[in-house]
Coordinates of C-alpha atoms in Angstrom, one line a residue:
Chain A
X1 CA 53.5 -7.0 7.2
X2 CA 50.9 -5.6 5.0
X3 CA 47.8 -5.6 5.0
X4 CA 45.4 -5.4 1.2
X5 CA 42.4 -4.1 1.4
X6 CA 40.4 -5.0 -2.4
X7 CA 36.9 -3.3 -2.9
X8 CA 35.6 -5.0 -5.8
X9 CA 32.2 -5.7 -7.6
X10 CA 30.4 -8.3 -5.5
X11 CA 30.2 -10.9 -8.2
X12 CA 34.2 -10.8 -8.6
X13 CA 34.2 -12.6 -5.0
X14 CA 34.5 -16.1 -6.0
X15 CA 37.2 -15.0 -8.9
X16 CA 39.5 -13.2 -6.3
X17 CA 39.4 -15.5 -3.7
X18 CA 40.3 -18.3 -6.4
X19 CA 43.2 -16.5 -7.7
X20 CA 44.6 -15.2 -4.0
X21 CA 44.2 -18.9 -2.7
X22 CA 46.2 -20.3 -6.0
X23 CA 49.5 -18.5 -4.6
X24 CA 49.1 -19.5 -1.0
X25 CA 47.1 -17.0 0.9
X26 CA 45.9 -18.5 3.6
X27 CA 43.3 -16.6 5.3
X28 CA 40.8 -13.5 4.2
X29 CA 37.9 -11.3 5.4
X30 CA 35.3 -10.1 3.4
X31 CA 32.7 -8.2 4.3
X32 CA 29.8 -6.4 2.1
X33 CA 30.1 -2.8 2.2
X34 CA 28.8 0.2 -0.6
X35 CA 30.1 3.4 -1.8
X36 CA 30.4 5.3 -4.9
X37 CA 33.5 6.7 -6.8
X38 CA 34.1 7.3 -10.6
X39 CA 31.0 4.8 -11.4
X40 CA 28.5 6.9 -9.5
X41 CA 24.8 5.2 -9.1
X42 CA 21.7 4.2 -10.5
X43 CA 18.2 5.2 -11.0
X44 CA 15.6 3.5 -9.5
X45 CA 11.7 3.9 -10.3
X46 CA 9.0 3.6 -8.2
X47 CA 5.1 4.3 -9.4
X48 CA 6.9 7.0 -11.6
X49 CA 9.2 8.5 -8.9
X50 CA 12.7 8.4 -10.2
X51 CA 15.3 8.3 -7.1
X52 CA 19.3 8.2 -7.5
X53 CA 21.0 5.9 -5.6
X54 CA 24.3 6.9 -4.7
X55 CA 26.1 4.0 -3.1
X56 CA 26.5 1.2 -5.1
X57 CA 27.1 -2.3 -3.2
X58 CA 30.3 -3.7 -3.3
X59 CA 32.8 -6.5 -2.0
X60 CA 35.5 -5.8 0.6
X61 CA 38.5 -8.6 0.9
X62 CA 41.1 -7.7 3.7
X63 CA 44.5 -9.9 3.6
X64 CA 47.0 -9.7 5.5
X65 CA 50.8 -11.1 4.3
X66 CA 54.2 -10.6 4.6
X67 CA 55.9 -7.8 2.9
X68 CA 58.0 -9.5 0.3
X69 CA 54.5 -11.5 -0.5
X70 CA 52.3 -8.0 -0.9
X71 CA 53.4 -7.4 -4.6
X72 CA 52.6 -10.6 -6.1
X73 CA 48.9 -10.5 -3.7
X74 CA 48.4 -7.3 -5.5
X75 CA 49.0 -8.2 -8.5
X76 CA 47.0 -11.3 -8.4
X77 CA 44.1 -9.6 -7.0
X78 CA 44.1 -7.0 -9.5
X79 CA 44.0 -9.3 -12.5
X80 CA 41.5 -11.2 -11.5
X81 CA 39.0 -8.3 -10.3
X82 CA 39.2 -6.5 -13.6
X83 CA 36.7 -6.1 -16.5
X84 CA 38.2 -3.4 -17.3
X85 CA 34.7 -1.0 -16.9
X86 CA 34.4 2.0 -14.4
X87 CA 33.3 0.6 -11.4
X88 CA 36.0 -2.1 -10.7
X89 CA 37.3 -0.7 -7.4
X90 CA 40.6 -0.3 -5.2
X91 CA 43.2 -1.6 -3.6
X92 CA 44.4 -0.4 -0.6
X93 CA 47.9 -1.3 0.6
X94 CA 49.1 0.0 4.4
X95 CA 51.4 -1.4 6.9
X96 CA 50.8 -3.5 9.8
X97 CA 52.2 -3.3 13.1
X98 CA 51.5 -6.5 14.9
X99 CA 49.6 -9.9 14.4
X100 CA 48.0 -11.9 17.4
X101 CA 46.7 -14.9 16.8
X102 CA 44.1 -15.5 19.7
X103 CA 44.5 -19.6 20.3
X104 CA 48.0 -19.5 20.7
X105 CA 49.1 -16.1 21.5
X106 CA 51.6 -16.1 18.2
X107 CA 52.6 -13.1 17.1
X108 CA 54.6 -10.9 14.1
X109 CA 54.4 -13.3 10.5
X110 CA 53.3 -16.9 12.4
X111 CA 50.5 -15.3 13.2
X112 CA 49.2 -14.8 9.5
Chain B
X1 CA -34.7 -16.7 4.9
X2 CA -32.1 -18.4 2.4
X3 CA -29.4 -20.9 3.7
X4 CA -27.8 -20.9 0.6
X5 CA -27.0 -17.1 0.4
X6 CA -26.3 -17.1 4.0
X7 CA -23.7 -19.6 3.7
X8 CA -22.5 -17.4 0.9
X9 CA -22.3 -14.1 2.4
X10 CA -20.9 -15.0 5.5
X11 CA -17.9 -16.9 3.7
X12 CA -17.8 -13.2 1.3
X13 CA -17.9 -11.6 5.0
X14 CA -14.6 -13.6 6.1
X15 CA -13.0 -12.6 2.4
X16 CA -13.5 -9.0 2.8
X17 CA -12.2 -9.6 6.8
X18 CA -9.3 -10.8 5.2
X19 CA -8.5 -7.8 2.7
X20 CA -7.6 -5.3 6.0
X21 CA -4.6 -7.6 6.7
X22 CA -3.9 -7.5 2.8
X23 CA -3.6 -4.2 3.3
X24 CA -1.6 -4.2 5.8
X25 CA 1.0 -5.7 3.9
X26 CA 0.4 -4.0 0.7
X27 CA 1.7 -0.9 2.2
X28 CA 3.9 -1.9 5.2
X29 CA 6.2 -3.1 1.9
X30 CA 6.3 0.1 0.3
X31 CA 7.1 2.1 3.5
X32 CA 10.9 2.3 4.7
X33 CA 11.6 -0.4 6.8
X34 CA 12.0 1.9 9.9
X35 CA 7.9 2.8 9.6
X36 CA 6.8 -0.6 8.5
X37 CA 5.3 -2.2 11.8
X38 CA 3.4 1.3 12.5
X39 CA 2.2 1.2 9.2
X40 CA 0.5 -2.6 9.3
X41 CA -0.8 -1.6 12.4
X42 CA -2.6 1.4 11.5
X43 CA -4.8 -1.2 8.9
X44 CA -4.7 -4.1 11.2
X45 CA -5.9 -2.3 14.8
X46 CA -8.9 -1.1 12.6
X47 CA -10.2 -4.7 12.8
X48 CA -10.6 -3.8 16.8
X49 CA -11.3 -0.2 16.8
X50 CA -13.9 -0.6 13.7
X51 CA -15.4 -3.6 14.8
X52 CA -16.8 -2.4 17.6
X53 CA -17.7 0.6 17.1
X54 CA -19.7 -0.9 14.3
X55 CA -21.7 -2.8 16.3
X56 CA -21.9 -0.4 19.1
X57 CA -23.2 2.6 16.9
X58 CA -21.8 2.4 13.2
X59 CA -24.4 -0.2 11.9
X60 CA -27.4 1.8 13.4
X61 CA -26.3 5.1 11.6
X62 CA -25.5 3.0 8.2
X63 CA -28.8 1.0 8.2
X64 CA -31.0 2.4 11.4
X65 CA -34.5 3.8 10.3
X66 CA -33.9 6.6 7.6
X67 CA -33.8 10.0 8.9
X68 CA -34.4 12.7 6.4
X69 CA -32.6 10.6 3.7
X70 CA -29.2 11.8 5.7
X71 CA -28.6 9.4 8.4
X72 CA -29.8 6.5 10.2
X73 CA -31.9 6.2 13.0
X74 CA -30.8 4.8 16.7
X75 CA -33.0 1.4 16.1
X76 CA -29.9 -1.0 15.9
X77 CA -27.6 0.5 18.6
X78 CA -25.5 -2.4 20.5
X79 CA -27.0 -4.4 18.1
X80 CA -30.4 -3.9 20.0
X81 CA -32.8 -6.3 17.2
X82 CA -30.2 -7.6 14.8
X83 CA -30.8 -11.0 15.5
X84 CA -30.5 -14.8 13.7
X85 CA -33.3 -14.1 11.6
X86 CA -34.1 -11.5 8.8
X87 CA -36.9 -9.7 10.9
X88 CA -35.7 -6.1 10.1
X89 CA -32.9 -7.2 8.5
X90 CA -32.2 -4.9 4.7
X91 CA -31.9 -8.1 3.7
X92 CA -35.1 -10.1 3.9
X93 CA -32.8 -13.3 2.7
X94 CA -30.2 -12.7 4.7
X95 CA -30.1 -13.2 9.2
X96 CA -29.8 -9.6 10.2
X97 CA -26.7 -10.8 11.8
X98 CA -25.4 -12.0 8.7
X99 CA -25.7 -8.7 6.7
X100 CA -24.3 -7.0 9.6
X101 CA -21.6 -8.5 10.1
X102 CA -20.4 -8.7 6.0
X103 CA -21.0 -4.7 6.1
X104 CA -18.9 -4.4 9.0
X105 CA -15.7 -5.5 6.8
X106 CA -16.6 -2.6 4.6
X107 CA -16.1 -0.7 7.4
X108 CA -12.9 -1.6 8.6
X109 CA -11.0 -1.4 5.4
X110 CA -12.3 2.0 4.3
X111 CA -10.5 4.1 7.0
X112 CA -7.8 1.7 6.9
X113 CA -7.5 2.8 3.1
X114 CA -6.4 6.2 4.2
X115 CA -3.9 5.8 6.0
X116 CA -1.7 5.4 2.7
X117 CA -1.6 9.2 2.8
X118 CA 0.0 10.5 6.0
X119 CA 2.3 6.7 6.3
X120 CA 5.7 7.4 7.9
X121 CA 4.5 10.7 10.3
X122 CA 1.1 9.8 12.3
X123 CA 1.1 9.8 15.8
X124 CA -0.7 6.6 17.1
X125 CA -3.4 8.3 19.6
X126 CA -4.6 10.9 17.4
X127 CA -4.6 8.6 14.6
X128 CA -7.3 6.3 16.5
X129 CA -9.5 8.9 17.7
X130 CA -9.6 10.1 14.1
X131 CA -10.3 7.2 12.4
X132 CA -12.9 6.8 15.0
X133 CA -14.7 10.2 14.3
X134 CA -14.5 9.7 10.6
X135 CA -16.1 6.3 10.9
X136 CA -19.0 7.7 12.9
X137 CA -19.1 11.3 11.2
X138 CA -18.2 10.4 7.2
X139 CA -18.4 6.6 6.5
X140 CA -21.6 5.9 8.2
X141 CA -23.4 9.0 6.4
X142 CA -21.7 7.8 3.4
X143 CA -22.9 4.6 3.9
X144 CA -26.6 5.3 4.6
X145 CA -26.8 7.8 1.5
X146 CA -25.6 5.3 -0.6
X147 CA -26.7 1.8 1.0
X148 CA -28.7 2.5 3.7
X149 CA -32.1 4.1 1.8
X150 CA -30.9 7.9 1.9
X151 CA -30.5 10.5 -0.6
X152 CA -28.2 9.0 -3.3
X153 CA -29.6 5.6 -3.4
X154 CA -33.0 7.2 -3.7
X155 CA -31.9 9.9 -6.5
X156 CA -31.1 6.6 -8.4
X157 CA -26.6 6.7 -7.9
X158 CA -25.2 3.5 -8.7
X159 CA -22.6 1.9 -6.6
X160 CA -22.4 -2.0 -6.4
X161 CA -19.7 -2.4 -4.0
X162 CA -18.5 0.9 -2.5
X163 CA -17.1 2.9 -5.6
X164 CA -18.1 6.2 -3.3
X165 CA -19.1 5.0 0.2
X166 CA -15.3 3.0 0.4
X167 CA -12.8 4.3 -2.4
X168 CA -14.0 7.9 -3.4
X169 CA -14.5 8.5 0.4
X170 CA -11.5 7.6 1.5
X171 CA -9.4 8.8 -1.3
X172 CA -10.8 12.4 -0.6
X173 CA -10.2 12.0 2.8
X174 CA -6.7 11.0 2.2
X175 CA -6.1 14.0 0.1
X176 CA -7.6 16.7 2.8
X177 CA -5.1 14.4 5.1
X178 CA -2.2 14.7 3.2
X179 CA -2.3 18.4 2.6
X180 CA -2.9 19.3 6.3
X181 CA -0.4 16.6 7.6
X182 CA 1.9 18.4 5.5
X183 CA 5.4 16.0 3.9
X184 CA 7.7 13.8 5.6
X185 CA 10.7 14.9 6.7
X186 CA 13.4 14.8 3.9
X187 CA 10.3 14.8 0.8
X188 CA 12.2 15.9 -2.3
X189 CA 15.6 15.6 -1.1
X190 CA 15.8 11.4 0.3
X191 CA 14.4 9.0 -1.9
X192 CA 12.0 7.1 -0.4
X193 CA 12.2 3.5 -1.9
X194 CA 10.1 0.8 -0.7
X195 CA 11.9 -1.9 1.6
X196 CA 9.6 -5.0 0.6
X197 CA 8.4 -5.1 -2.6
X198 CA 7.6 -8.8 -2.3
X199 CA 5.4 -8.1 1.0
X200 CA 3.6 -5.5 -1.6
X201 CA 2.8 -7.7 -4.1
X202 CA 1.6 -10.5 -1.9
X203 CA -0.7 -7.9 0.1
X204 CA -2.3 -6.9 -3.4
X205 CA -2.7 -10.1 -4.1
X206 CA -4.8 -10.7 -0.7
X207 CA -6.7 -7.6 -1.8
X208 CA -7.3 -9.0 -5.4
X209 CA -8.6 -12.6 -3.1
X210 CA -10.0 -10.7 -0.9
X211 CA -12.0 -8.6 -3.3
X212 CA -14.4 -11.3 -4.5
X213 CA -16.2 -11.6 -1.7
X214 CA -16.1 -7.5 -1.7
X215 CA -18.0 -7.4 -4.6
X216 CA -20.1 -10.3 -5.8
X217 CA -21.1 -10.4 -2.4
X218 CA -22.3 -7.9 -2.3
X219 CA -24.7 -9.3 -4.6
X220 CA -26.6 -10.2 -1.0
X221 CA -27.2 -13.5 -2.6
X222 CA -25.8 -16.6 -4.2
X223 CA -27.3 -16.1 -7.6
X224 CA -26.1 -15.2 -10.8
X225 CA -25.8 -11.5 -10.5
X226 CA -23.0 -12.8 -7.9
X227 CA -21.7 -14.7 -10.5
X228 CA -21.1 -11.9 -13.2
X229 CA -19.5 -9.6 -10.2
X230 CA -17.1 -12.1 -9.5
X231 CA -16.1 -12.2 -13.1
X232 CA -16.4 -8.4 -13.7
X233 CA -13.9 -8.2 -11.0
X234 CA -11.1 -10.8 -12.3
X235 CA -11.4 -9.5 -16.0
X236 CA -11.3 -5.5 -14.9
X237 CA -8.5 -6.1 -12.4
X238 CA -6.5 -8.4 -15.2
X239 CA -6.9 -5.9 -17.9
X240 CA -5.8 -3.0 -15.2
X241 CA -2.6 -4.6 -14.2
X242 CA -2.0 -5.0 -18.0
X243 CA -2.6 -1.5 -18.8
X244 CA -0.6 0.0 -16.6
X245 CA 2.6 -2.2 -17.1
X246 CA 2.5 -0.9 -20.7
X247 CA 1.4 2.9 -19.6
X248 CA 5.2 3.1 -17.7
X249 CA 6.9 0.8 -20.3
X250 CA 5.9 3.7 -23.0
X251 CA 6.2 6.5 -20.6
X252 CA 8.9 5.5 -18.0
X253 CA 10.9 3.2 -19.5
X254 CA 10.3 -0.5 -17.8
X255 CA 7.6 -2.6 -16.5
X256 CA 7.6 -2.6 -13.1
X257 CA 6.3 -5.3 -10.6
X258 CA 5.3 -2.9 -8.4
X259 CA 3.4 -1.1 -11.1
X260 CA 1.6 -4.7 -11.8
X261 CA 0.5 -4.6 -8.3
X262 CA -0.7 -1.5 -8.1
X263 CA -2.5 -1.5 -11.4
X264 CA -4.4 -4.5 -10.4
X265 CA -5.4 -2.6 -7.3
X266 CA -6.5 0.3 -9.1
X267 CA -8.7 -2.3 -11.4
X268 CA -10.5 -3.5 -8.1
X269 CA -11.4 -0.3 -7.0
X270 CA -12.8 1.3 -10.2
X271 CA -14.8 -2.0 -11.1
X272 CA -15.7 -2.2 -7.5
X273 CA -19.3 0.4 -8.7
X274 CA -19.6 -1.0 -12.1
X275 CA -19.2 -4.9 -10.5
X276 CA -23.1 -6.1 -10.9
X277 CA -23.9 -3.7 -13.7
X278 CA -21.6 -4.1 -16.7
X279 CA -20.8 -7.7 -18.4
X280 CA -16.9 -9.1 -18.8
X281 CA -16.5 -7.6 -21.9
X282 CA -16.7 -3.6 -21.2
X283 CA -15.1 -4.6 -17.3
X284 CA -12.7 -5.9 -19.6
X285 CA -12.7 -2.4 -21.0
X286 CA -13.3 -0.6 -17.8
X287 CA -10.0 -2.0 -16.4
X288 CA -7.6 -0.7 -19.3
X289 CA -9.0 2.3 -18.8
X290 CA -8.4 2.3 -14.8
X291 CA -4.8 1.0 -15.2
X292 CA -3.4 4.0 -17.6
X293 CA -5.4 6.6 -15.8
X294 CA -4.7 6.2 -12.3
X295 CA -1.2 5.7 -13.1
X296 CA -1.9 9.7 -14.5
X297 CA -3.4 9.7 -11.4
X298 CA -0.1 9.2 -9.0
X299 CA 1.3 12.0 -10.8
X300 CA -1.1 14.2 -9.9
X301 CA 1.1 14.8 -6.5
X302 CA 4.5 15.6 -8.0
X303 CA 2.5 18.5 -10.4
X304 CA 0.3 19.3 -7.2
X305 CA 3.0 19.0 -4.4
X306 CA 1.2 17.3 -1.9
X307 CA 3.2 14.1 -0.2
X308 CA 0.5 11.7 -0.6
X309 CA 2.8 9.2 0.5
X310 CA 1.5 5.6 -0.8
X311 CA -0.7 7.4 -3.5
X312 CA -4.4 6.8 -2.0
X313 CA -6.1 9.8 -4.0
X314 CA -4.3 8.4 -6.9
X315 CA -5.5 5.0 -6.8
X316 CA -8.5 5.0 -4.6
X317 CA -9.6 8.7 -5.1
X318 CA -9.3 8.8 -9.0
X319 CA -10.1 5.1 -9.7
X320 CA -13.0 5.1 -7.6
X321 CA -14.2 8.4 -9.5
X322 CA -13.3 7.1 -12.8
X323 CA -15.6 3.9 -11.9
X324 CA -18.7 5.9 -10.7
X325 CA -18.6 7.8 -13.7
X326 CA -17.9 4.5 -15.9
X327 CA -20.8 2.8 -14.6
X328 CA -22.9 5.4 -16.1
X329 CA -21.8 5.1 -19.1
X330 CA -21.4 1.0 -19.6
X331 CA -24.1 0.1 -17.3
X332 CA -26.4 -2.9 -19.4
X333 CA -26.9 -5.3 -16.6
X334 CA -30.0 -4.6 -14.3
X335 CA -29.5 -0.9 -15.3
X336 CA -29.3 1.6 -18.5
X337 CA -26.3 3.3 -18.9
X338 CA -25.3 5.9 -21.4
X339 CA -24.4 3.5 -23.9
X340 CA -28.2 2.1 -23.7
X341 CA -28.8 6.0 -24.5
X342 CA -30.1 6.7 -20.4
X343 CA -28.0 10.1 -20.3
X344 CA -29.5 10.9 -17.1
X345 CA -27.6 8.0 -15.3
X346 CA -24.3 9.5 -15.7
X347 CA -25.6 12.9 -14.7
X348 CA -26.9 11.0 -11.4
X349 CA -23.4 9.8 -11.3
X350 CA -22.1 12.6 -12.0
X351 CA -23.6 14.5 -9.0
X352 CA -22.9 11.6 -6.4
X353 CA -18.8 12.0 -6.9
X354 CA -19.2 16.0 -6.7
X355 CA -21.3 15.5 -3.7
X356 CA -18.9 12.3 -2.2
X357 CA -15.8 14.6 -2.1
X358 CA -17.3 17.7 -1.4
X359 CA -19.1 16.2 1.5
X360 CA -16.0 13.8 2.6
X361 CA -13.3 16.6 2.0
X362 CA -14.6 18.9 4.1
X363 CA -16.0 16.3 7.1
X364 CA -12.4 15.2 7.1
X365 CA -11.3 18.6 7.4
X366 CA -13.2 19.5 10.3
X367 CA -12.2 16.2 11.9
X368 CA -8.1 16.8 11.2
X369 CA -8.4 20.5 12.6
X370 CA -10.5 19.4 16.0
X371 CA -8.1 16.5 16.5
X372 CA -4.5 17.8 15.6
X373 CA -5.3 20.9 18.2
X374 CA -6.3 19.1 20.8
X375 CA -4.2 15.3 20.4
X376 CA -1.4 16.3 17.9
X377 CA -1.5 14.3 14.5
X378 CA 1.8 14.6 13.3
X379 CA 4.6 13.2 14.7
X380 CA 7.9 15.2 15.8
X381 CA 10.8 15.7 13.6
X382 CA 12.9 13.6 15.9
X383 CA 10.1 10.8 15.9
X384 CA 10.2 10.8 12.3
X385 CA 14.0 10.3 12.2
X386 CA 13.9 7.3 14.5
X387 CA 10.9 5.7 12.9
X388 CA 7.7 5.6 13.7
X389 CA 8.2 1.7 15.0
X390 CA 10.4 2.7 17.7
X391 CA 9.0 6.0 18.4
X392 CA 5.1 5.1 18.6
X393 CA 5.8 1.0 19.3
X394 CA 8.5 0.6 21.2
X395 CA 9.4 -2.6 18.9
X396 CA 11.0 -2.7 15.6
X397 CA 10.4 -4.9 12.5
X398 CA 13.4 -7.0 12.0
X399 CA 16.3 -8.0 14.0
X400 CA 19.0 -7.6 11.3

């Protein structure tokens, strides 16, 4: 199992989630987070005092699928995250040992 | 006695009570949210601490007997003959209760005004017991020179609604503070950005509400003078907020609401002198004027390097100047400016700023020395990490 970690820009939410639901995901996290990479900040005024910000909000979607599914998760995430300006984000792809689902006590891939 | 202007000034009285809150939440907005229940407190507790000691001993030194032009007499303490009628009272239309009760407001916003300067790093207990030795020891002088038949009412200084005994005064006290409190933690490196711009704006607008009763009452009557403060005060504030919108559009780049807000703030207070002595047109003036400068005037601390931190000697300290002098000039109403040729008045008004921050920057000085080495003033570096909320409160502002 893996488990795909997309940090994205916040409005790309809706289009991600679309796209991973079209080719059966089934379940996703998201959580707000911010950061900074290649994009850097912005400048904010206030009464004439300019201050950098340096982390920049973004959108964090954590999926977890079966191995042979990853790819085509990816792939799917990918497209529909881009505009194709700095600032679009990651992807994170690692491996994941175990699955429990709580309810029934499930585990391994019926547990996604 | 007049029932008419009674009825009017008291309702004023309850407007001006209302501007402290206003206050309150014009800067506990532009503070970091860690800071922002210390900060509303330090203008809302001045409604207690004020209060009384305005009617305990405040009101007598204001308006008690004149004592060599400097300070009032011992008459009115605990309110000792300030009754429902206007025997004694400045007044002679007004109960003395009435008229002491709407200068009472006056004299729990003014120290509240200061606190702008050393937000984010005041230690509670030192802070009340200087605010209450600067009430007793510069306002009420201030107040008595001005108001109360001393020395700068008498050389012939004009000041409608508290241009030096509320805004010059406490703007030089908030510079003398903000030197000797020294800068927050972190000044130059982390940006401070406000955490409620929306609780700003609405907190200037309760000042801009607030304001009317500030100034056309103090009109002491419900007459037409009244009337042309209350306008004075809408078309200066209007034409501020304008003009200072456009001075950052040309020089910094966008409009900012936060810059309407504090321009119309910096209208009220440079208007606030000139409110019963200029017509709508040249307040009209007057308030273009105020927006563009004192937005030159919160750069003052960047060049000058103090951390004045919600820019009270840049709003309050340089507006109210710029209005003392401006009434000089564009007095026409129940007085001769400069542009009715009387020269002299600007020199009188000229003399009453040098004298208001001379006298308030160094009262405030003595008072900050006696208290921060024998209380403490500043709060620790640790405090100041935590927030002052947690560390002077025990309580904190939000639960998210």
């Amino acid at each position: 199992m893996k488990k795909i970690e997309i940090i994205t820009r916040t409005f790309k939410l809706d289009d991600v989630k679309t796209a991973l639901a079209g080719i059966g995901v089934k379940g996703m996290t998201v959580s707000e987070v911010k950061g900074f990479g290649r994009q850097g900040g912005h400048k904010e005024v206030y009464r004439g005092a300019e201050y950098q910000v340096d982390f920049v909000p973004k959108i964090k979607i954590d999926v977890v699928v079966e191995d042979d599914f990853a790819a085509e998760v990816v792939e799917a995430a990918r497209k529909a995250a881009r505009t194709g300006e700095v600032g679009d984000g990651k992807i994170f792809v690692s491996p994941v040992d175990e699955v429990v689902r709580i309810r029934t006590g499930e585990t391994g891939e019926d547990a996604i | 006695m007049n029932p008419v202007d009674n009825a009017f000034i008291l309702i004023c009285a309850a407007l001006v009570m209302f501007m402290t809150p206003g206050l309150a939440l014009f800067y506990g907005g532009l503070v970091r949210s860690k800071n922002v229940l210390a900060t509303i407190m330090q203008s809302f507790i001045m409604l207690g601490l004020m209060s009384v000691l305005w009617a305990v001993v405040g009101y007598s030194l204001s308006f008690g007997s004149d004592i060599g032009g400097l300070i009032g007499g011992l008459d009115f303490v605990f309110l000792k003959g300030v009754g429902m009628d206007a025997v004694n009272s400045p007044a002679d239309n007004l109960p003395h209760l009435t008229f002491m009760i709407f200068q009472c407001m006056f004299a729990v916003i003014t120290p509240a005004l200061i606190t702008g300067a050393f937000a984010e790093r005041m230690k509670f207990a030192g802070f009340m017991v200087f605010s209450a030795l600067w009430l007793i020891l510069v306002y009420a002088p201030m107040c008595h020179w001005v108001w109360g038949g001393g020395w700068m009412g008498q050389m012939g200084a004009l000041d409608f609604a508290g241009g030096a005994v509320v805004h010059m005064s406490s703007g030089a006290a908030a510079l003398c503070c903000a030197i000797l409190i020294g800068k927050r933690k972190g000044h130059g490196s982390t940006a401070f950005i406000p955490h409620n711009l929306p609780m700003t704006i609405l907190g200037a607008a309760i000042l801009w509400f607030g304001w009317f009763g500030f100034n056309a009452g103090s009109a002491l009557a419900a007459d037409g003078n009244a009337a042309n403060a209350f306008v004075t005060t809408h078309m200066a504030t209007a034409a501020a907020a304008l003009s200072w919108i456009v001075a950052e559009w040309l020089h910094g780049g966008k409009p900012t609401t936060l810059g309407a807000a504090s321009g119309a703030v910096a209208g009220l207070v440079a208007i606030t002198p000139a409110a019963g002595f200029v017509t709508p047109m040249w307040a009209i003036a007057l308030g273009l004027g105020a927006g563009v400068i004192c937005y030159g005037g919160i750069m003052l601390k960047n060049k000058l390097g103090y951390d004045d931190a919600l820019d009270v000697v840049g709003i309050h300290g340089v507006g109210g100047t710029y209005g003392a002098l401006m009434t000089g000039v564009l007095a026409t109403v129940n007085a001769e400016g400069l542009i009715l040729g009387n020269g002299h008045q600007l020199w009188v008004q000229f003399v009453s700023v040098v004298a208001t921050w001379a006298f308030c920057f160094a009262m405030t000085f003595v008072i900050f020395k006696v208290v921060d080495s024998t209380i403490g003033l500043k709060a620790g570096p640790e405090e100041e990490d935590k927030g002052m909320d947690i560390a002077e409160h025990s309580e904190t502002g939000y639960q998210w």
